[in-house]
Tab-separated table of N, CA, C and O in Angstrom:
chain	number	residue	atom	x	y	z
A	606	MET	N	46.872	-35.621	0.076
A	606	MET	CA	45.474	-35.359	-0.193
A	606	MET	C	44.581	-35.966	0.875
A	606	MET	O	43.597	-35.368	1.290
A	607	ARG	N	44.964	-37.172	1.268
A	607	ARG	CA	44.167	-37.853	2.271
A	607	ARG	C	44.184	-37.072	3.602
A	607	ARG	O	43.182	-36.995	4.292
A	608	LEU	N	45.314	-36.489	3.933
A	608	LEU	CA	45.439	-35.703	5.158
A	608	LEU	C	44.514	-34.483	5.113
A	608	LEU	O	43.914	-34.102	6.114
A	609	GLY	N	44.368	-33.888	3.950
A	609	GLY	CA	43.470	-32.749	3.787
A	609	GLY	C	42.025	-33.108	4.084
A	609	GLY	O	41.299	-32.362	4.736
A	610	TRP	N	41.590	-34.270	3.615
A	610	TRP	CA	40.210	-34.709	3.885
A	610	TRP	C	40.007	-35.029	5.361
A	610	TRP	O	38.944	-34.757	5.936
A	611	VAL	N	41.008	-35.604	5.966
A	611	VAL	CA	40.908	-35.917	7.405
A	611	VAL	C	40.812	-34.621	8.202
A	611	VAL	O	40.003	-34.502	9.126
A	612	MET	N	41.622	-33.651	7.863
A	612	MET	CA	41.586	-32.357	8.557
A	612	MET	C	40.239	-31.675	8.339
A	612	MET	O	39.666	-31.109	9.265
A	613	LEU	N	39.740	-31.747	7.108
A	613	LEU	CA	38.453	-31.152	6.799
A	613	LEU	C	37.331	-31.850	7.570
A	613	LEU	O	36.378	-31.215	8.031
A	614	ALA	N	37.438	-33.140	7.768
A	614	ALA	CA	36.431	-33.898	8.512
A	614	ALA	C	36.489	-33.583	10.002
A	614	ALA	O	35.475	-33.663	10.703
A	615	LEU	N	37.643	-33.197	10.516
A	615	LEU	CA	37.798	-32.911	11.940
A	615	LEU	C	37.360	-31.495	12.328
A	615	LEU	O	37.148	-31.217	13.500
A	616	VAL	N	37.227	-30.606	11.362
A	616	VAL	CA	36.858	-29.215	11.647
A	616	VAL	C	35.544	-29.109	12.410
A	616	VAL	O	35.461	-28.396	13.410
A	617	PRO	N	34.463	-29.804	12.044
A	617	PRO	CA	33.215	-29.692	12.813
A	617	PRO	C	33.353	-30.183	14.255
A	617	PRO	O	32.651	-29.725	15.142
A	618	LEU	N	34.269	-31.110	14.487
A	618	LEU	CA	34.446	-31.644	15.830
A	618	LEU	C	35.156	-30.666	16.767
A	618	LEU	O	35.037	-30.771	17.983
A	619	THR	N	35.901	-29.725	16.196
A	619	THR	CA	36.645	-28.782	17.040
A	619	THR	C	35.788	-27.617	17.498
A	619	THR	O	36.215	-26.839	18.344
A	620	GLY	N	34.572	-27.493	16.997
A	620	GLY	CA	33.706	-26.385	17.402
A	620	GLY	C	33.415	-26.401	18.895
A	620	GLY	O	33.426	-25.374	19.563
A	621	GLY	N	33.163	-27.568	19.442
A	621	GLY	CA	32.931	-27.684	20.875
A	621	GLY	C	34.165	-27.347	21.681
A	621	GLY	O	34.083	-26.733	22.743
A	622	CYS	N	35.304	-27.743	21.188
A	622	CYS	CA	36.556	-27.460	21.889
A	622	CYS	C	36.824	-25.963	21.935
A	622	CYS	O	37.266	-25.439	22.952
A	623	VAL	N	36.564	-25.288	20.833
A	623	VAL	CA	36.810	-23.850	20.761
A	623	VAL	C	35.916	-23.116	21.760
A	623	VAL	O	36.382	-22.231	22.486
A	624	SER	N	34.659	-23.508	21.819
A	624	SER	CA	33.773	-22.806	22.751
A	624	SER	C	34.153	-23.108	24.194
A	624	SER	O	34.063	-22.237	25.065
A	625	THR	N	34.605	-24.317	24.469
A	625	THR	CA	35.044	-24.660	25.822
A	625	THR	C	36.279	-23.867	26.203
A	625	THR	O	36.363	-23.337	27.318
A	626	VAL	N	37.213	-23.770	25.295
A	626	VAL	CA	38.427	-22.978	25.545
A	626	VAL	C	38.051	-21.518	25.775
A	626	VAL	O	38.571	-20.863	26.684
A	627	TRP	N	37.129	-21.010	24.978
A	627	TRP	CA	36.680	-19.627	25.138
A	627	TRP	C	36.033	-19.425	26.516
A	627	TRP	O	36.318	-18.449	27.205
A	628	ASN	N	35.178	-20.338	26.937
A	628	ASN	CA	34.528	-20.227	28.244
A	628	ASN	C	35.538	-20.287	29.383
A	628	ASN	O	35.422	-19.546	30.361
A	629	VAL	N	36.520	-21.159	29.264
A	629	VAL	CA	37.548	-21.260	30.302
A	629	VAL	C	38.395	-19.994	30.345
A	629	VAL	O	38.741	-19.502	31.417
A	630	ALA	N	38.709	-19.443	29.188
A	630	ALA	CA	39.544	-18.244	29.135
A	630	ALA	C	38.817	-17.017	29.671
A	630	ALA	O	39.440	-16.151	30.287
A	631	THR	N	37.518	-16.933	29.474
A	631	THR	CA	36.788	-15.738	29.919
A	631	THR	C	36.189	-15.892	31.316
A	631	THR	O	35.644	-14.935	31.855
A	632	ALA	N	36.289	-17.064	31.922
A	632	ALA	CA	35.711	-17.293	33.248
A	632	ALA	C	36.270	-16.343	34.310
A	632	ALA	O	35.498	-15.803	35.107
A	633	PRO	N	37.583	-16.109	34.389
A	633	PRO	CA	38.077	-15.182	35.418
A	633	PRO	C	37.530	-13.761	35.263
A	633	PRO	O	37.242	-13.090	36.256
A	634	VAL	N	37.370	-13.326	34.031
A	634	VAL	CA	36.833	-11.981	33.791
A	634	VAL	C	35.381	-11.912	34.258
A	634	VAL	O	34.967	-10.968	34.930
A	635	ARG	N	34.585	-12.929	33.914
A	635	ARG	CA	33.182	-12.957	34.328
A	635	ARG	C	33.061	-13.047	35.848
A	635	ARG	O	32.211	-12.409	36.451
A	636	ALA	N	33.939	-13.844	36.474
A	636	ALA	CA	33.903	-13.979	37.930
A	636	ALA	C	34.266	-12.653	38.596
A	636	ALA	O	33.635	-12.255	39.578
A	637	GLY	N	35.260	-11.978	38.066
A	637	GLY	CA	35.645	-10.670	38.618
A	637	GLY	C	34.533	-9.655	38.477
A	637	GLY	O	34.268	-8.874	39.409
A	638	ALA	N	33.860	-9.658	37.363
A	638	ALA	CA	32.747	-8.723	37.161
A	638	ALA	C	31.615	-9.022	38.133
A	638	ALA	O	30.970	-8.102	38.658
A	639	GLN	N	31.359	-10.290	38.404
A	639	GLN	CA	30.300	-10.665	39.350
A	639	GLN	C	30.650	-10.211	40.761
A	639	GLN	O	29.790	-9.710	41.491
A	640	VAL	N	31.909	-10.346	41.157
A	640	VAL	CA	32.340	-9.903	42.483
A	640	VAL	C	32.160	-8.395	42.615
A	640	VAL	O	31.661	-7.901	43.635
A	641	ILE	N	32.533	-7.662	41.598
A	641	ILE	CA	32.370	-6.210	41.622
A	641	ILE	C	30.891	-5.854	41.711
A	641	ILE	O	30.501	-4.949	42.458
A	642	ASP	N	30.054	-6.562	40.993
A	642	ASP	CA	28.616	-6.307	41.040
A	642	ASP	C	28.062	-6.573	42.431
A	642	ASP	O	27.206	-5.842	42.925
A	643	TRP	N	28.528	-7.615	43.094
A	643	TRP	CA	28.064	-7.930	44.442
A	643	TRP	C	28.522	-6.896	45.464
A	643	TRP	O	27.836	-6.642	46.445
A	644	THR	N	29.707	-6.311	45.272
A	644	THR	CA	30.272	-5.416	46.279
A	644	THR	C	29.871	-3.956	46.087
A	644	THR	O	30.052	-3.162	47.004
A	645	THR	N	29.350	-3.604	44.949
A	645	THR	CA	28.963	-2.215	44.726
A	645	THR	C	27.447	-2.082	44.706
A	645	THR	O	26.730	-3.040	44.456
A	646	THR	N	26.979	-0.891	44.993
A	646	THR	CA	25.548	-0.615	44.983
A	646	THR	C	25.264	0.384	43.871
A	646	THR	O	25.853	1.463	43.838
A	647	SER	N	24.351	0.033	43.000
A	647	SER	CA	24.006	0.953	41.924
A	647	SER	C	23.116	2.059	42.487
A	647	SER	O	22.591	1.961	43.598
A	648	GLN	N	22.937	3.102	41.709
A	648	GLN	CA	22.111	4.214	42.161
A	648	GLN	C	20.666	3.776	42.373
A	648	GLN	O	20.021	4.182	43.339
A	649	SER	N	20.156	2.928	41.499
A	649	SER	CA	18.775	2.465	41.654
A	649	SER	C	18.626	1.617	42.916
A	649	SER	O	17.613	1.714	43.624
A	650	GLU	N	19.633	0.796	43.223
A	650	GLU	CA	19.584	0.013	44.459
A	650	GLU	C	19.640	0.922	45.675
A	650	GLU	O	18.921	0.706	46.658
A	651	ALA	N	20.483	1.940	45.617
A	651	ALA	CA	20.585	2.876	46.735
A	651	ALA	C	19.266	3.620	46.929
A	651	ALA	O	18.809	3.797	48.068
A	652	ASP	N	18.640	4.053	45.838
A	652	ASP	CA	17.351	4.734	45.930
A	652	ASP	C	16.285	3.821	46.520
A	652	ASP	O	15.487	4.228	47.369
A	653	ARG	N	16.259	2.582	46.071
A	653	ARG	CA	15.277	1.619	46.565
A	653	ARG	C	15.477	1.364	48.065
A	653	ARG	O	14.519	1.346	48.836
A	654	ASN	N	16.741	1.202	48.480
A	654	ASN	CA	17.024	0.968	49.892
A	654	ASN	C	16.657	2.179	50.738
A	654	ASN	O	16.115	2.035	51.837
A	655	TYR	N	16.932	3.379	50.235
A	655	TYR	CA	16.585	4.598	50.965
A	655	TYR	C	15.067	4.718	51.104
A	655	TYR	O	14.561	5.054	52.176
A	656	GLY	N	14.345	4.445	50.028
A	656	GLY	CA	12.887	4.509	50.080
A	656	GLY	C	12.320	3.514	51.074
A	656	GLY	O	11.403	3.821	51.835
A	657	ARG	N	12.854	2.317	51.090
A	657	ARG	CA	12.398	1.292	52.044
A	657	ARG	C	12.666	1.751	53.475
A	657	ARG	O	11.822	1.621	54.361
A	658	LYS	N	13.843	2.318	53.697
A	658	LYS	CA	14.206	2.803	55.032
A	658	LYS	C	13.260	3.920	55.472
A	658	LYS	O	12.791	3.937	56.619
A	659	MET	N	12.942	4.831	54.558
A	659	MET	CA	12.052	5.952	54.915
A	659	MET	C	10.625	5.458	55.183
A	659	MET	O	9.952	5.949	56.098
A	660	ARG	N	10.147	4.496	54.391
A	660	ARG	CA	8.798	3.961	54.624
A	660	ARG	C	8.710	3.278	55.984
A	660	ARG	O	7.723	3.444	56.715
A	661	LYS	N	9.737	2.529	56.353
A	661	LYS	CA	9.750	1.889	57.673
A	661	LYS	C	9.768	2.940	58.782
A	661	LYS	O	9.063	2.796	59.790
A	662	LYS	N	10.552	3.980	58.594
A	662	LYS	CA	10.636	5.042	59.601
A	662	LYS	C	9.280	5.739	59.750
A	662	LYS	O	8.812	5.979	60.871
A	663	GLU	N	8.643	6.054	58.626
A	663	GLU	CA	7.334	6.713	58.678
A	663	GLU	C	6.283	5.808	59.320
A	663	GLU	O	5.431	6.278	60.082
A	664	ALA	N	6.338	4.521	59.042
A	664	ALA	CA	5.387	3.590	59.650
A	664	ALA	C	5.606	3.525	61.156
A	664	ALA	O	4.647	3.523	61.936
A	665	ARG	N	6.848	3.488	61.576
A	665	ARG	CA	7.159	3.463	63.009
A	665	ARG	C	6.671	4.739	63.687
A	665	ARG	O	6.045	4.695	64.751
A	666	GLU	N	6.931	5.885	63.057
A	666	GLU	CA	6.477	7.155	63.627
A	666	GLU	C	4.951	7.218	63.696
A	666	GLU	O	4.384	7.733	64.657
A	667	GLY	N	4.277	6.684	62.676
A	667	GLY	CA	2.819	6.661	62.667
A	667	GLY	C	2.276	5.815	63.807
A	667	GLY	O	1.306	6.201	64.479
A	668	ARG	N	2.870	4.662	64.043
A	668	ARG	CA	2.437	3.813	65.164
A	668	ARG	C	2.639	4.523	66.491
A	668	ARG	O	1.770	4.490	67.371
A	669	GLU	N	3.796	5.186	66.637
A	669	GLU	CA	4.070	5.909	67.888
A	669	GLU	C	3.070	7.042	68.096
A	669	GLU	O	2.609	7.263	69.217
A	670	MET	N	2.718	7.753	67.008
A	670	MET	CA	1.752	8.853	67.143
A	670	MET	C	0.377	8.311	67.521
A	670	MET	O	-0.319	8.899	68.364
A	671	ARG	N	-0.049	7.198	66.937
A	671	ARG	CA	-1.345	6.614	67.299
A	671	ARG	C	-1.365	6.178	68.752
A	671	ARG	O	-2.350	6.387	69.459
A	672	LYS	N	-0.277	5.589	69.218
A	672	LYS	CA	-0.197	5.196	70.623
A	672	LYS	C	-0.273	6.412	71.536
A	672	LYS	O	-0.952	6.391	72.565
A	673	GLU	N	0.437	7.463	71.165
A	673	GLU	CA	0.426	8.692	71.968
A	673	GLU	C	-0.978	9.307	71.985
A	673	GLU	O	-1.460	9.751	73.033
A	674	ASP	N	-1.661	9.327	70.842
A	674	ASP	CA	-3.028	9.858	70.787
A	674	ASP	C	-3.964	9.034	71.654
A	674	ASP	O	-4.800	9.583	72.380
A	675	ALA	N	-3.827	7.722	71.599
A	675	ALA	CA	-4.676	6.855	72.419
A	675	ALA	C	-4.392	7.089	73.896
A	675	ALA	O	-5.322	7.137	74.725
A	676	ARG	N	-3.131	7.277	74.259
A	676	ARG	CA	-2.780	7.541	75.657
A	676	ARG	C	-3.385	8.857	76.124
A	676	ARG	O	-3.948	8.951	77.221
A	677	ARG	N	-3.315	9.891	75.271
A	677	ARG	CA	-3.892	11.193	75.629
A	677	ARG	C	-5.407	11.092	75.804
A	677	ARG	O	-5.977	11.691	76.720
A	678	ARG	N	-6.084	10.350	74.909
A	678	ARG	CA	-7.538	10.182	75.027
A	678	ARG	C	-7.908	9.473	76.326
A	678	ARG	O	-8.860	9.857	76.992
A	679	ARG	N	-7.138	8.437	76.676
A	679	ARG	CA	-7.405	7.738	77.933
A	679	ARG	C	-7.244	8.652	79.132
A	679	ARG	O	-8.037	8.650	80.049
A	680	GLU	N	-6.170	9.465	79.112
A	680	GLU	CA	-5.945	10.403	80.223
A	680	GLU	C	-7.062	11.428	80.298
A	680	GLU	O	-7.548	11.773	81.385
A	681	ARG	N	-7.510	11.928	79.149
A	681	ARG	CA	-8.568	12.934	79.109
A	681	ARG	C	-9.883	12.318	79.599
A	681	ARG	O	-10.644	12.942	80.332
A	682	ASP	N	-10.169	11.059	79.196
A	682	ASP	CA	-11.407	10.391	79.614
A	682	ASP	C	-11.363	10.072	81.107
A	682	ASP	O	-12.403	10.039	81.756
A	683	ASP	N	-10.193	9.791	81.649
A	683	ASP	CA	-10.070	9.478	83.074
A	683	ASP	C	-10.323	10.693	83.946
A	683	ASP	O	-10.769	10.559	85.087
A	684	ASP	N	-10.083	11.878	83.427
A	684	ASP	CA	-10.267	13.103	84.233
A	684	ASP	C	-11.681	13.468	84.378
A	684	ASP	O	-12.690	13.185	84.332
C-alpha cells in the first residue's frame, strides 16, 4: 500500500520528464522540416522575388531612358 502512495506522489514529478523526452524524440523531425523549409522556395516567395526583380529592372530602364532623353536634349540644344 505504501508503494502505491509513493508511486501516486511521483506521478506529478514525471510530467516534466515526459515533455523533455517528447521534445528530444521529435527534435530530428523538426530539424529536418526546418532544413527543407530553408532549401525550398514557396510559390509566394517566388512571386515576391520575381516582382522585386521586375521592379528593379523597370527602375534601371527608367533611369537609362531619362539619361538618354537628357543626352538627346543636350545634343539638340547644342545644334
